[in-house]
mmCIF file of C-alpha atoms in Angstrom:
data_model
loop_
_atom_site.group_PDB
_atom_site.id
_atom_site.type_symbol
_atom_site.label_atom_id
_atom_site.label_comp_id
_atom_site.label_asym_id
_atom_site.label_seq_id
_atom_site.Cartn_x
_atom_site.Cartn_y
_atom_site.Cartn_z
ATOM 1 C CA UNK N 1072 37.087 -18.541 8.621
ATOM 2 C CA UNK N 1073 35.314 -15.270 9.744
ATOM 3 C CA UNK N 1074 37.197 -12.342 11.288
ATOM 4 C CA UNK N 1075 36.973 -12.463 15.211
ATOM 5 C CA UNK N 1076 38.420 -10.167 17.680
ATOM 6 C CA UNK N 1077 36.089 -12.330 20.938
ATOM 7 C CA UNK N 1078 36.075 -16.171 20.782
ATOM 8 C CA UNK N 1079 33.095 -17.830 19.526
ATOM 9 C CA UNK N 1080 32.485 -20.060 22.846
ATOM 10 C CA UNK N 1081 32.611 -17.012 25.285
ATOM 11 C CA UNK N 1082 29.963 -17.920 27.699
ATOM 12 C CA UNK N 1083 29.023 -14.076 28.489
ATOM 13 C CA UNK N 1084 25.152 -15.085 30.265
ATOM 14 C CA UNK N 1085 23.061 -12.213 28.223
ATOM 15 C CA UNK N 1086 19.425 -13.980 29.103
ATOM 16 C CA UNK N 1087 20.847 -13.509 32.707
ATOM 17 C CA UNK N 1088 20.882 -9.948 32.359
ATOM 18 C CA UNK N 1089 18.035 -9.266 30.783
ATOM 19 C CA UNK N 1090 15.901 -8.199 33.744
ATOM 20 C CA UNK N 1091 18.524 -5.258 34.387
ATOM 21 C CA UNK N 1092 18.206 -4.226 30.575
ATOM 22 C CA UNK N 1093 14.646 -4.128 30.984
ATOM 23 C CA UNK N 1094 14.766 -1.897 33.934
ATOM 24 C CA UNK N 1095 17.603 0.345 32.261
ATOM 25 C CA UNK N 1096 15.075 0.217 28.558
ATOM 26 C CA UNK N 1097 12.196 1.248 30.732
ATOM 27 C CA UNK N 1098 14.263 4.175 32.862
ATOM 28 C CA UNK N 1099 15.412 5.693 29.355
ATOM 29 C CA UNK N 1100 11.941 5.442 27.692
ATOM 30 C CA UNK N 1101 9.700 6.697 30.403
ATOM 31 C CA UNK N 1102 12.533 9.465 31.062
ATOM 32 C CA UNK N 1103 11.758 10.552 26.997
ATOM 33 C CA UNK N 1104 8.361 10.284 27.420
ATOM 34 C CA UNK N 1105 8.292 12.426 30.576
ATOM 35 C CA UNK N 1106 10.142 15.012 28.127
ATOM 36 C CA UNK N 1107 7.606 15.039 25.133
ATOM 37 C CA UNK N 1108 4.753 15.400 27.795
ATOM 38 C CA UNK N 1109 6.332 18.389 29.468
ATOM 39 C CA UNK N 1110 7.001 19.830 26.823
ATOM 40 C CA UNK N 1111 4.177 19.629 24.938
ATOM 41 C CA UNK N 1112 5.384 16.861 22.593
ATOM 42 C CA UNK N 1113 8.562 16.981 20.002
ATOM 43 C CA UNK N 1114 9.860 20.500 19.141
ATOM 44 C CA UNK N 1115 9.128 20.066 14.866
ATOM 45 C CA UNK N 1116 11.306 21.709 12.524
ATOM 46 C CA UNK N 1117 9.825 24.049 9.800
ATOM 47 C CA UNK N 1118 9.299 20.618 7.780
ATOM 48 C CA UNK N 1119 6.311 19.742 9.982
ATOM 49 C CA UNK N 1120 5.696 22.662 11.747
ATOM 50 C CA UNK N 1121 5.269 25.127 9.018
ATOM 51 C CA UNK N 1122 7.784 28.499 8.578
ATOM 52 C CA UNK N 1123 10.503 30.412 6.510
ATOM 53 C CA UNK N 1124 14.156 29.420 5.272
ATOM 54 C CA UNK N 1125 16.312 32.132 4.581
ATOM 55 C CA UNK N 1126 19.880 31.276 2.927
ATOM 56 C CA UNK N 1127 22.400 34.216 3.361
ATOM 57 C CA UNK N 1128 25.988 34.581 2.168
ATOM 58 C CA UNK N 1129 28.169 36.976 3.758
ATOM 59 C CA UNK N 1130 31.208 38.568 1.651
ATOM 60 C CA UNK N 1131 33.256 39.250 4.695
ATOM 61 C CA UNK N 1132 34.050 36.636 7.583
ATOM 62 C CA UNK N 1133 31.195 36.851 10.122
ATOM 63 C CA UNK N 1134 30.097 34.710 13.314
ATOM 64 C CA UNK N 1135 26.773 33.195 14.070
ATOM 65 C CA UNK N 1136 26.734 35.288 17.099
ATOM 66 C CA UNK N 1137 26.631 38.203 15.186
ATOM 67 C CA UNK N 1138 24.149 37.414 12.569
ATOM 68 C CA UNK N 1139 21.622 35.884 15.802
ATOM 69 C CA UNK N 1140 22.116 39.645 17.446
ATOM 70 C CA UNK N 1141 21.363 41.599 14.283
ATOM 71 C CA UNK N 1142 18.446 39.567 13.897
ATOM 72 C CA UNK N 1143 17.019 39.314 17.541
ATOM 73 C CA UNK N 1144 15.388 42.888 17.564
ATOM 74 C CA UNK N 1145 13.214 41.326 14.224
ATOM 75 C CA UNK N 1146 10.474 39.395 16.403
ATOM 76 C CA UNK N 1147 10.920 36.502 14.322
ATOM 77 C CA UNK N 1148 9.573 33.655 16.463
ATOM 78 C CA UNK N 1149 11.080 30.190 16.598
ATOM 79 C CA UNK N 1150 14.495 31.744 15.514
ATOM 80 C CA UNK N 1151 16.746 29.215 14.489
ATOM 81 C CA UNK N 1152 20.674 29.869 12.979
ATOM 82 C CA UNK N 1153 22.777 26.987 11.452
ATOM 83 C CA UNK N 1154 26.121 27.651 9.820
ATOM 84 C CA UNK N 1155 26.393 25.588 6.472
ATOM 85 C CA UNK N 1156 29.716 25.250 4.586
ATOM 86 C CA UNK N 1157 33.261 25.811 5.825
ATOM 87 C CA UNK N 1158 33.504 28.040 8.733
ATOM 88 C CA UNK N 1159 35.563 30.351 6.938
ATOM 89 C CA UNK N 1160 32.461 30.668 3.694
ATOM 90 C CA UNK N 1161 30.299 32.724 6.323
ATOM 91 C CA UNK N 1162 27.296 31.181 5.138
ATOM 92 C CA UNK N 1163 23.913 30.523 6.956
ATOM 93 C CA UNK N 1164 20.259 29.170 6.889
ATOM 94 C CA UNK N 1165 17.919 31.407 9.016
ATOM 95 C CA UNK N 1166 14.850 29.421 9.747
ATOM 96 C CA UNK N 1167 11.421 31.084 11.672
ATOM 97 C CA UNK N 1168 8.316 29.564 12.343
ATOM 98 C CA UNK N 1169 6.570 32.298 11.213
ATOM 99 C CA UNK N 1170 3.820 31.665 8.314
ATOM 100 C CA UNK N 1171 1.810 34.694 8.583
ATOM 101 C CA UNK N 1172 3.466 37.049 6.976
ATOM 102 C CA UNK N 1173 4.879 36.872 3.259
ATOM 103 C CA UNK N 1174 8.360 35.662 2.313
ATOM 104 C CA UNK N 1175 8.928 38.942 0.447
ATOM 105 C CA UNK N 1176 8.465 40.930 3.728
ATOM 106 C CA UNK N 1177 10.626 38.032 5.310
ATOM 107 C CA UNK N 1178 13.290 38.811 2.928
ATOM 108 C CA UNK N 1179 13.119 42.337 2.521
ATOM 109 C CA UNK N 1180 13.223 42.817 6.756
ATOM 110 C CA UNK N 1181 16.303 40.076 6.949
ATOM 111 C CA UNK N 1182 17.841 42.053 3.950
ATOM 112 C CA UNK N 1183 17.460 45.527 5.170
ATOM 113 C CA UNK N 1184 18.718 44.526 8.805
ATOM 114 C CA UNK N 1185 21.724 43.117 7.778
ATOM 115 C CA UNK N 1186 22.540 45.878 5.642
ATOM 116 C CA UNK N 1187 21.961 47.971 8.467
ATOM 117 C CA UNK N 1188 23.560 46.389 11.623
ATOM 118 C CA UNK N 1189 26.440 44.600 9.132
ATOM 119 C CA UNK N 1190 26.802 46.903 6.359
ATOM 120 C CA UNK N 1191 30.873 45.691 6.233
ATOM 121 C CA UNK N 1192 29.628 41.726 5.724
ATOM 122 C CA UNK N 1193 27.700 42.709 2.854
ATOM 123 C CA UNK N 1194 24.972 39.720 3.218
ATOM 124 C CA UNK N 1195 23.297 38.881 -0.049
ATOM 125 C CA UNK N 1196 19.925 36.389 0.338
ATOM 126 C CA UNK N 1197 20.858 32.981 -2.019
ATOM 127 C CA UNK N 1198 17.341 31.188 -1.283
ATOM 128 C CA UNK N 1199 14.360 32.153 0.563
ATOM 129 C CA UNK N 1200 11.949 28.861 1.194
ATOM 130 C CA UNK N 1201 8.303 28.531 2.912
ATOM 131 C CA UNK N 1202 6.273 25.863 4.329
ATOM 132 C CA UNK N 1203 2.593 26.035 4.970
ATOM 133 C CA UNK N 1204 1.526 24.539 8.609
ATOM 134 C CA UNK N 1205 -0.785 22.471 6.195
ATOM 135 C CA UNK N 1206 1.990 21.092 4.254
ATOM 136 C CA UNK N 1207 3.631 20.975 7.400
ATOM 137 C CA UNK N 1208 1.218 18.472 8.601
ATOM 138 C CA UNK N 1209 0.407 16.644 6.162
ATOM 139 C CA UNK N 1210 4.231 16.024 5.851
ATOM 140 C CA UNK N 1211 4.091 15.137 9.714
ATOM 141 C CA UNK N 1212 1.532 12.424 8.662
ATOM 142 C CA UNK N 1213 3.561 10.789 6.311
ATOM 143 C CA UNK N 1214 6.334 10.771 8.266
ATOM 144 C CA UNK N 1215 4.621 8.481 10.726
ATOM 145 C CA UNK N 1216 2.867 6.409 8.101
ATOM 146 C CA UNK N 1217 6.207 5.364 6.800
ATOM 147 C CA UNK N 1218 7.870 4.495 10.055
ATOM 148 C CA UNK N 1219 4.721 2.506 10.470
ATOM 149 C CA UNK N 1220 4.251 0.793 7.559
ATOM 150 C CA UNK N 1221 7.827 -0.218 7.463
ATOM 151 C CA UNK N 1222 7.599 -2.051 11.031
ATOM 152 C CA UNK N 1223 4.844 -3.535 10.005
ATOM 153 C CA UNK N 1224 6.199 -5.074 6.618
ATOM 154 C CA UNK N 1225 8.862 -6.338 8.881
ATOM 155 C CA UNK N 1226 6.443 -8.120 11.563
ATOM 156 C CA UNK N 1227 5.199 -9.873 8.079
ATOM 157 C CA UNK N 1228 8.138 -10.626 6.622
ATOM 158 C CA UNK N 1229 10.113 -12.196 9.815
ATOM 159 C CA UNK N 1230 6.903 -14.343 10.154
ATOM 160 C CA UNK N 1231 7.157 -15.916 7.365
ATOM 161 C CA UNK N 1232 10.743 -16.135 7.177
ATOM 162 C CA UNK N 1233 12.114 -17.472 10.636
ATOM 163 C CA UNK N 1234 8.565 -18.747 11.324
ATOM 164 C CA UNK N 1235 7.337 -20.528 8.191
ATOM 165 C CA UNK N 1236 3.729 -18.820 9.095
ATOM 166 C CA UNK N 1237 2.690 -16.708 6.635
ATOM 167 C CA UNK N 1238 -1.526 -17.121 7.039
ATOM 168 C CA UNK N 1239 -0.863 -16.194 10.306
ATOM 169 C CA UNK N 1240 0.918 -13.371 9.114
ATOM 170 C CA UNK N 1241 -1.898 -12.431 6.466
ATOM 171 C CA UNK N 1242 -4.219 -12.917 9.083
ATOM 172 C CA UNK N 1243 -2.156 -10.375 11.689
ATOM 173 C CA UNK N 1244 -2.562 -8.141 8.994
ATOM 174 C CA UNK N 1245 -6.276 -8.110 7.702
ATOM 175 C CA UNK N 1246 -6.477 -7.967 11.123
ATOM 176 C CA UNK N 1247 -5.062 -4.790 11.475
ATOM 177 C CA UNK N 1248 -6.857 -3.374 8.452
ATOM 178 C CA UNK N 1249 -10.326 -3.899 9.647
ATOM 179 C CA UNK N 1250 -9.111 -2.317 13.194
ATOM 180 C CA UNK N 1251 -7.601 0.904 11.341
ATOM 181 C CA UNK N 1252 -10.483 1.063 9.444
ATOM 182 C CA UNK N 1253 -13.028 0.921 12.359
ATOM 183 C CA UNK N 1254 -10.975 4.138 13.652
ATOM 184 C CA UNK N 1255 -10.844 5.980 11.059
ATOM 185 C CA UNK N 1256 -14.552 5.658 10.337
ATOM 186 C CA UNK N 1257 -14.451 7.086 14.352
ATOM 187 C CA UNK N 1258 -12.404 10.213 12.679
ATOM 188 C CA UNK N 1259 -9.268 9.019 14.735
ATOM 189 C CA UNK N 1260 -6.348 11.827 14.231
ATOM 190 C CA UNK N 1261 -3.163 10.345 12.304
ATOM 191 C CA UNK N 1262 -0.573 10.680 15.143
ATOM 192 C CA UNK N 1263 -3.582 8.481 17.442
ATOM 193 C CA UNK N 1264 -4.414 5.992 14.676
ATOM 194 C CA UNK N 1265 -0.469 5.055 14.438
ATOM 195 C CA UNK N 1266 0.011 4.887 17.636
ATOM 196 C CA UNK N 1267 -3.346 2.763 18.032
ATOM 197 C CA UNK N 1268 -1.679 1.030 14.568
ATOM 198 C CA UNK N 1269 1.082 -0.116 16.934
ATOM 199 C CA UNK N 1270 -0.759 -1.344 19.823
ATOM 200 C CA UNK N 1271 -2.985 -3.973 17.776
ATOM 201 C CA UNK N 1272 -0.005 -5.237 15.929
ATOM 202 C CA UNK N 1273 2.135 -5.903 19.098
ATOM 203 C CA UNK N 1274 -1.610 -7.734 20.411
ATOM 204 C CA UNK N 1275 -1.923 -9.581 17.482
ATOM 205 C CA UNK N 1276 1.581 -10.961 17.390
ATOM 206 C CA UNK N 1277 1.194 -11.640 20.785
ATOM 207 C CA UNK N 1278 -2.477 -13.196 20.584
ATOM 208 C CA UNK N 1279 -0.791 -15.342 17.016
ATOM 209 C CA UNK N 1280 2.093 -16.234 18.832
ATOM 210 C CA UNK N 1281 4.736 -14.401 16.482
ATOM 211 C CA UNK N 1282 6.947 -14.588 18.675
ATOM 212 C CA UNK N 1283 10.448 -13.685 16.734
ATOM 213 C CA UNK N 1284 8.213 -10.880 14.899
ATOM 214 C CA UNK N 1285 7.047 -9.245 18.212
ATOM 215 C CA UNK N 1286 10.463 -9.203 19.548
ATOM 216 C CA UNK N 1287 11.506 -7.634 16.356
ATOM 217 C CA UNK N 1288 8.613 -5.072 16.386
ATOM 218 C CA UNK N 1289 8.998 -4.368 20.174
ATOM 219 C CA UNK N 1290 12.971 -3.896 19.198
ATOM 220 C CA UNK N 1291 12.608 -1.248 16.746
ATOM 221 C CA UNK N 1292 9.731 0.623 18.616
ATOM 222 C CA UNK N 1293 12.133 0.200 22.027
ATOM 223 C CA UNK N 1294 15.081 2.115 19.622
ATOM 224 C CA UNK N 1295 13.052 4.513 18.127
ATOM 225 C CA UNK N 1296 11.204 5.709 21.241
ATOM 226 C CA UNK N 1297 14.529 6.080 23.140
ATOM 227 C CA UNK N 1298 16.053 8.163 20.065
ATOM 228 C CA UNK N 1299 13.110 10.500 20.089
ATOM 229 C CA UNK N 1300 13.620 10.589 23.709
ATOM 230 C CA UNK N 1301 17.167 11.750 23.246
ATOM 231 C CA UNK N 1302 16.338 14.843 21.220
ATOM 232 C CA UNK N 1303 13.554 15.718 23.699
ATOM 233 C CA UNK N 1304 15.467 15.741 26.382
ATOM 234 C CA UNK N 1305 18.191 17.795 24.029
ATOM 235 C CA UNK N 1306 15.427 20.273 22.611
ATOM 236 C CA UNK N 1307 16.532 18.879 19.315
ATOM 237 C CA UNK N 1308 14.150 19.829 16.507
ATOM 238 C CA UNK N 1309 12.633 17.071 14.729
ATOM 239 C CA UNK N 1310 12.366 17.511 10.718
ATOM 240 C CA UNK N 1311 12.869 14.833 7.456
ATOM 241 C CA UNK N 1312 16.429 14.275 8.075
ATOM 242 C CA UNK N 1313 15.434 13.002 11.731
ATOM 243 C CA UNK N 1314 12.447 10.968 9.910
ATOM 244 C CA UNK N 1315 15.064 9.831 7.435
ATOM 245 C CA UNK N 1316 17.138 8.619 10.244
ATOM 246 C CA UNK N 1317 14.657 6.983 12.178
ATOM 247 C CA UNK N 1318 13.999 4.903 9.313
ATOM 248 C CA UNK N 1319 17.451 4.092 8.879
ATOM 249 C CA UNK N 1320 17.891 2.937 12.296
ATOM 250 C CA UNK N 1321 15.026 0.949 11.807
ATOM 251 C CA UNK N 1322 16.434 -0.966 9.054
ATOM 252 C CA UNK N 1323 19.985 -1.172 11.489
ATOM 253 C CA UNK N 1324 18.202 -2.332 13.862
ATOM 254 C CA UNK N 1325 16.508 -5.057 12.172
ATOM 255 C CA UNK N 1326 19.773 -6.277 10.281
ATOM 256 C CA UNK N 1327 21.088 -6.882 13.910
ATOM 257 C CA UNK N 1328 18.356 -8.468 15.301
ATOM 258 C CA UNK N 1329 18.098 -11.110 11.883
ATOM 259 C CA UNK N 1330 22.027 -11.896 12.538
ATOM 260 C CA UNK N 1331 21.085 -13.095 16.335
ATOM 261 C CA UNK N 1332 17.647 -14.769 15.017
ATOM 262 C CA UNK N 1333 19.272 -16.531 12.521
ATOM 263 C CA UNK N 1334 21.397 -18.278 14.200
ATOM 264 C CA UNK N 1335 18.859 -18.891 16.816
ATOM 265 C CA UNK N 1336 16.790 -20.384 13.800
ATOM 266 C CA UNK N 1337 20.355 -22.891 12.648
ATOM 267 C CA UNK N 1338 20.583 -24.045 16.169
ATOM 268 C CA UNK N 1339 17.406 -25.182 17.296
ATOM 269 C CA UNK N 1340 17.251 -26.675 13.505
ATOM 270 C CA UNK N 1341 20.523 -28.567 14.237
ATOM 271 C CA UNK N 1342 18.999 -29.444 18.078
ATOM 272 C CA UNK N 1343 22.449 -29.214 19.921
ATOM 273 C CA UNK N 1344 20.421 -29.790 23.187
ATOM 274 C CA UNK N 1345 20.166 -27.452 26.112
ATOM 275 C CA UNK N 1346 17.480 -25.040 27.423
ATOM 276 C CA UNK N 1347 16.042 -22.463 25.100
ATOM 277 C CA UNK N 1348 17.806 -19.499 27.096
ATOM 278 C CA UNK N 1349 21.361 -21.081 26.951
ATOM 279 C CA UNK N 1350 20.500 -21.285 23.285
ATOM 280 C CA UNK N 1351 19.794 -18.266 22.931
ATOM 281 C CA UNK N 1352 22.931 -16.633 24.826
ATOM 282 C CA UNK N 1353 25.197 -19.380 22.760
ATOM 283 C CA UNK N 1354 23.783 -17.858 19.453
ATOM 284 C CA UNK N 1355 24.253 -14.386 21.042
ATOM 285 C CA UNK N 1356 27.563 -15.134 22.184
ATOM 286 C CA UNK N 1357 28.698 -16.898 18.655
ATOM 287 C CA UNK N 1358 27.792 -13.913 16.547
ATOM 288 C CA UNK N 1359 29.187 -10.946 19.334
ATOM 289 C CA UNK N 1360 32.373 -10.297 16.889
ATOM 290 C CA UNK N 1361 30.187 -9.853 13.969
ATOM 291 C CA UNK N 1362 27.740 -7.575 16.020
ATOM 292 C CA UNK N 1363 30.631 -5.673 17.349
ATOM 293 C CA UNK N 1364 32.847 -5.126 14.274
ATOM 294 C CA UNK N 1365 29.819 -4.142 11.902
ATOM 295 C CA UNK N 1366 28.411 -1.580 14.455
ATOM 296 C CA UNK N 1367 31.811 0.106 15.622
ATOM 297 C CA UNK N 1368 32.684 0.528 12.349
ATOM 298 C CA UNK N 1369 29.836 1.980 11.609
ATOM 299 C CA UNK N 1370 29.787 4.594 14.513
ATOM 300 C CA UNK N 1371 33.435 5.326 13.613
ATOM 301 C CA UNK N 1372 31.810 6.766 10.247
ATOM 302 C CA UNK N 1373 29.225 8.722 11.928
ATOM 303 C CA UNK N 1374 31.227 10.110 14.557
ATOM 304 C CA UNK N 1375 33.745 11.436 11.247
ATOM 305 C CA UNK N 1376 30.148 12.810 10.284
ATOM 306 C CA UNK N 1377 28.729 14.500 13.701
ATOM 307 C CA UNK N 1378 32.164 15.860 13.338
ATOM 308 C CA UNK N 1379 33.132 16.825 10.104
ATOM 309 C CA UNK N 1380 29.400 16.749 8.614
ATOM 310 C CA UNK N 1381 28.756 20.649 9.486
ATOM 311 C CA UNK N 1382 25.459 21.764 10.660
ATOM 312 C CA UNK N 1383 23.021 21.195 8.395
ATOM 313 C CA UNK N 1384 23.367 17.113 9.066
ATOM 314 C CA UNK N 1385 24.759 17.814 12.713
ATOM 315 C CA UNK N 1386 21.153 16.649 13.949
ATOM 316 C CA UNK N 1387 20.775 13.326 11.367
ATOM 317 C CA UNK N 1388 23.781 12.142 12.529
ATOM 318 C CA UNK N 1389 23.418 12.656 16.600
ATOM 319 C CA UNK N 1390 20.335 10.486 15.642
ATOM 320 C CA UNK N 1391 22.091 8.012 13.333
ATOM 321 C CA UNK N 1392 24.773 7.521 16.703
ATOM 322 C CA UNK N 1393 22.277 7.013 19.284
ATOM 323 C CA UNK N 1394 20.111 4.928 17.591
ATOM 324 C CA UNK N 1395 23.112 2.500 16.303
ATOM 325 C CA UNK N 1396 24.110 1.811 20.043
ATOM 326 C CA UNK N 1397 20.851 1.359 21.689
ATOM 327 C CA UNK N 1398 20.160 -0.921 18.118
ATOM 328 C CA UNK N 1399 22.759 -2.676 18.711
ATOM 329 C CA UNK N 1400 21.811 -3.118 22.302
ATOM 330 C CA UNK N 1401 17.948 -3.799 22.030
ATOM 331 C CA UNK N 1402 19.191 -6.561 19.765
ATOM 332 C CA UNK N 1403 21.240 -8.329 22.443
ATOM 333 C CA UNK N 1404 19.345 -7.162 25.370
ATOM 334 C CA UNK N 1405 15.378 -6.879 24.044
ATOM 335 C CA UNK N 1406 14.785 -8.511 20.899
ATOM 336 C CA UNK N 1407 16.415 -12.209 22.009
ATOM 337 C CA UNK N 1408 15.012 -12.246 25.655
ATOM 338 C CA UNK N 1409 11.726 -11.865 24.363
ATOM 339 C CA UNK N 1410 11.380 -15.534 22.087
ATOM 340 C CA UNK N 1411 12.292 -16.583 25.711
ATOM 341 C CA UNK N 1412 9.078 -15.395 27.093
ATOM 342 C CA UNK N 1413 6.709 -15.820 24.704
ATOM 343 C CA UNK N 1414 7.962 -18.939 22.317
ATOM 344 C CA UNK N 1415 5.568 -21.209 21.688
ATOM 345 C CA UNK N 1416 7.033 -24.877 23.106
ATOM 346 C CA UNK N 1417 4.861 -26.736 20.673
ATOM 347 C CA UNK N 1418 6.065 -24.871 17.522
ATOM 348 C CA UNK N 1419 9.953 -24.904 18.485
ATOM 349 C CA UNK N 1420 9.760 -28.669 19.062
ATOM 350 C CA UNK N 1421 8.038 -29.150 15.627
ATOM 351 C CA UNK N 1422 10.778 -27.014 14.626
ATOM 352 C CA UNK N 1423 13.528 -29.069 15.925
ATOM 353 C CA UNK N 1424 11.837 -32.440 14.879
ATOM 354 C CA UNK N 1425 11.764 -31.372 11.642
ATOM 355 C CA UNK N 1426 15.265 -30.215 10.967
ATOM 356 C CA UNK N 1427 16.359 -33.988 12.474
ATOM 357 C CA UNK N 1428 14.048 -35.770 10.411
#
């Protein structure tokens, strides 16, 4: 017997509420949105953006607040001061957005300051990195490529797997590649193309009838748009650890949403009777405790790590927590309720007839 901390038969109704989770999804999202447009979209890190790291190591205990004052007077734009280490090590990265001038200068002006305004710290420079805006954005670009090709590979393979479909699957996606291929002949930008990427899978699961692959796809993009929401609203700076945990909530995400599925999947196979939505709040219902248990454990570890992590992974974790709950959440709440919508009768009855014959 499994471990479980609710009952299996608690009748919580989760299809009832779905109309309220839709309303709270949409509040959250558009409130992100609202964000990136007033502020000109996502604030990037020197990863995309382009800019200057400076590691410094100071022999005597010193503060962040002193190190940000010795260096305001610089004109360094974009400023940015994270403690790394123990508290007590008195080490920091110094990151500017600046690319116009030389990392030599960048390092001799940093070096000369310190020495100046904190001779009794005695700062010594451990690593001095820079990042062309062209790398910059060509690392942008492949950032989104991989957040996009990974929902995609997942709209394929829950297709095939829940759905036993996998022309229609092939055919969603040489769909797709004719479409991105007619825009990019059009000279389409990369952050437009995904975005358009996104819109004609969602239609062609929809116009297919995927219906356990859009709810999937509409899952992860529902968790990752309210994540990048989150840091806009907390003028978070997005860089490759936040792309690295986007991904991973993506693949969170999905494990959740395949635990509800397949269970979905075992009881219409079985065909204990009933209507589709008290189906699909019995499977919901039946595999709560596992839900539960797997993601609070998991936020316990995260939490230690938002903690404990220090600053340098301060911003991949804040990302890891939010996106866990509202994974965990789009699972129940998004993800389920939308088979309810869109199922196709015809398909879950051959489904059904199938497992009984």
């Amino acid at each position: 017997m499994g471990l479980h901390f609710i009952r299996p038969d608690t009748k919580i109704d989760f299809v009832g509420f779905r109309y309220v989770a839709y309303c709270v999804s949409a509040a959250l999202i558009l409130l992100g949105l609202a964000s990136l447009v007033i502020k000109g979209g996502p604030r990037y890190g020197i990863d995309f953006a382009g800019g200057i790291i400076v590691q410094v190591k100071f022999e005597q205990k010193t503060d962040m607040t002193q190190v940000r004052q010795a260096l305001d007077d610089q004109n360094l734009p974009g400023l940015v001061i994270q403690q790394i280490g123990a508290p007590d090590d008195s080490e920091y990265l110094v990151r500017t957005s600046s690319s116009e001038v030389s990392s030599e200068d960048v390092r001799t002006s940093i070096s000369e300051t310190l020495a100046q305004k904190l001779p009794q710290a005695k700062g010594d420079i451990r690593r001095i990195e820079m990042v062309g805006p062209k790398v910059g954005a060509d690392l942008r670009g492949k950032a989104l490529e991989a957040m996009y090709y990974a929902i995609l590979l997942i709209a394929i393979y829950i297709s095939g797997r829940f759905e036993q479909r996998w022309t229609a699957a092939g055919i969603m996606a040489g769909g797709l590649f004719l479409g991105i291929a007619a825009l990019q002949f059009l000279g389409m930008s990369t952050s437009w193309l995904i975005v358009a990427a996104m819109v004609i899978t969602l239609g062609l699961c929809l116009y297919l009838r995927l219906t356990y692959a859009l709810g999937a796809v509409v899952a992860l993009i529902h968790d990752v748009l309210i994540t990048v929401g989150v840091f806009s609203l907390l003028n978070k700076e997005f860089d490759l650890t936040v792309i690295a945990a986007l991904l991973t909530i993506i693949g969170y995400s999905l494990n959740d949403t395949i635990i509800v599925f397949d269970r979905i999947r075992e009881t219409l196979r079985y065909g204990k009777g009933g209507s589709f939505g008290q189906i699909i709040n019995d499977s919901v219902n039946q595999t709560l405790s596992r839900t539960i248990l797997t993601s609070g454990l998991t936020m316990i570890v995260v939490v230690c790590l938002y903690l404990l992590g220090g600053s340098v992974i301060h911003d991949f974790a804040l990302a890891l927590m939010v996106g866990i709950f509202v994974g965990t959440y789009s699972s129940i709440f998004v993800a389920s309720p939308i088979l309810l919508h869109f199922r196709r009768n015809p398909a879950d009855e051959a489904v059904m007839t199938k497992a009984k014959a």
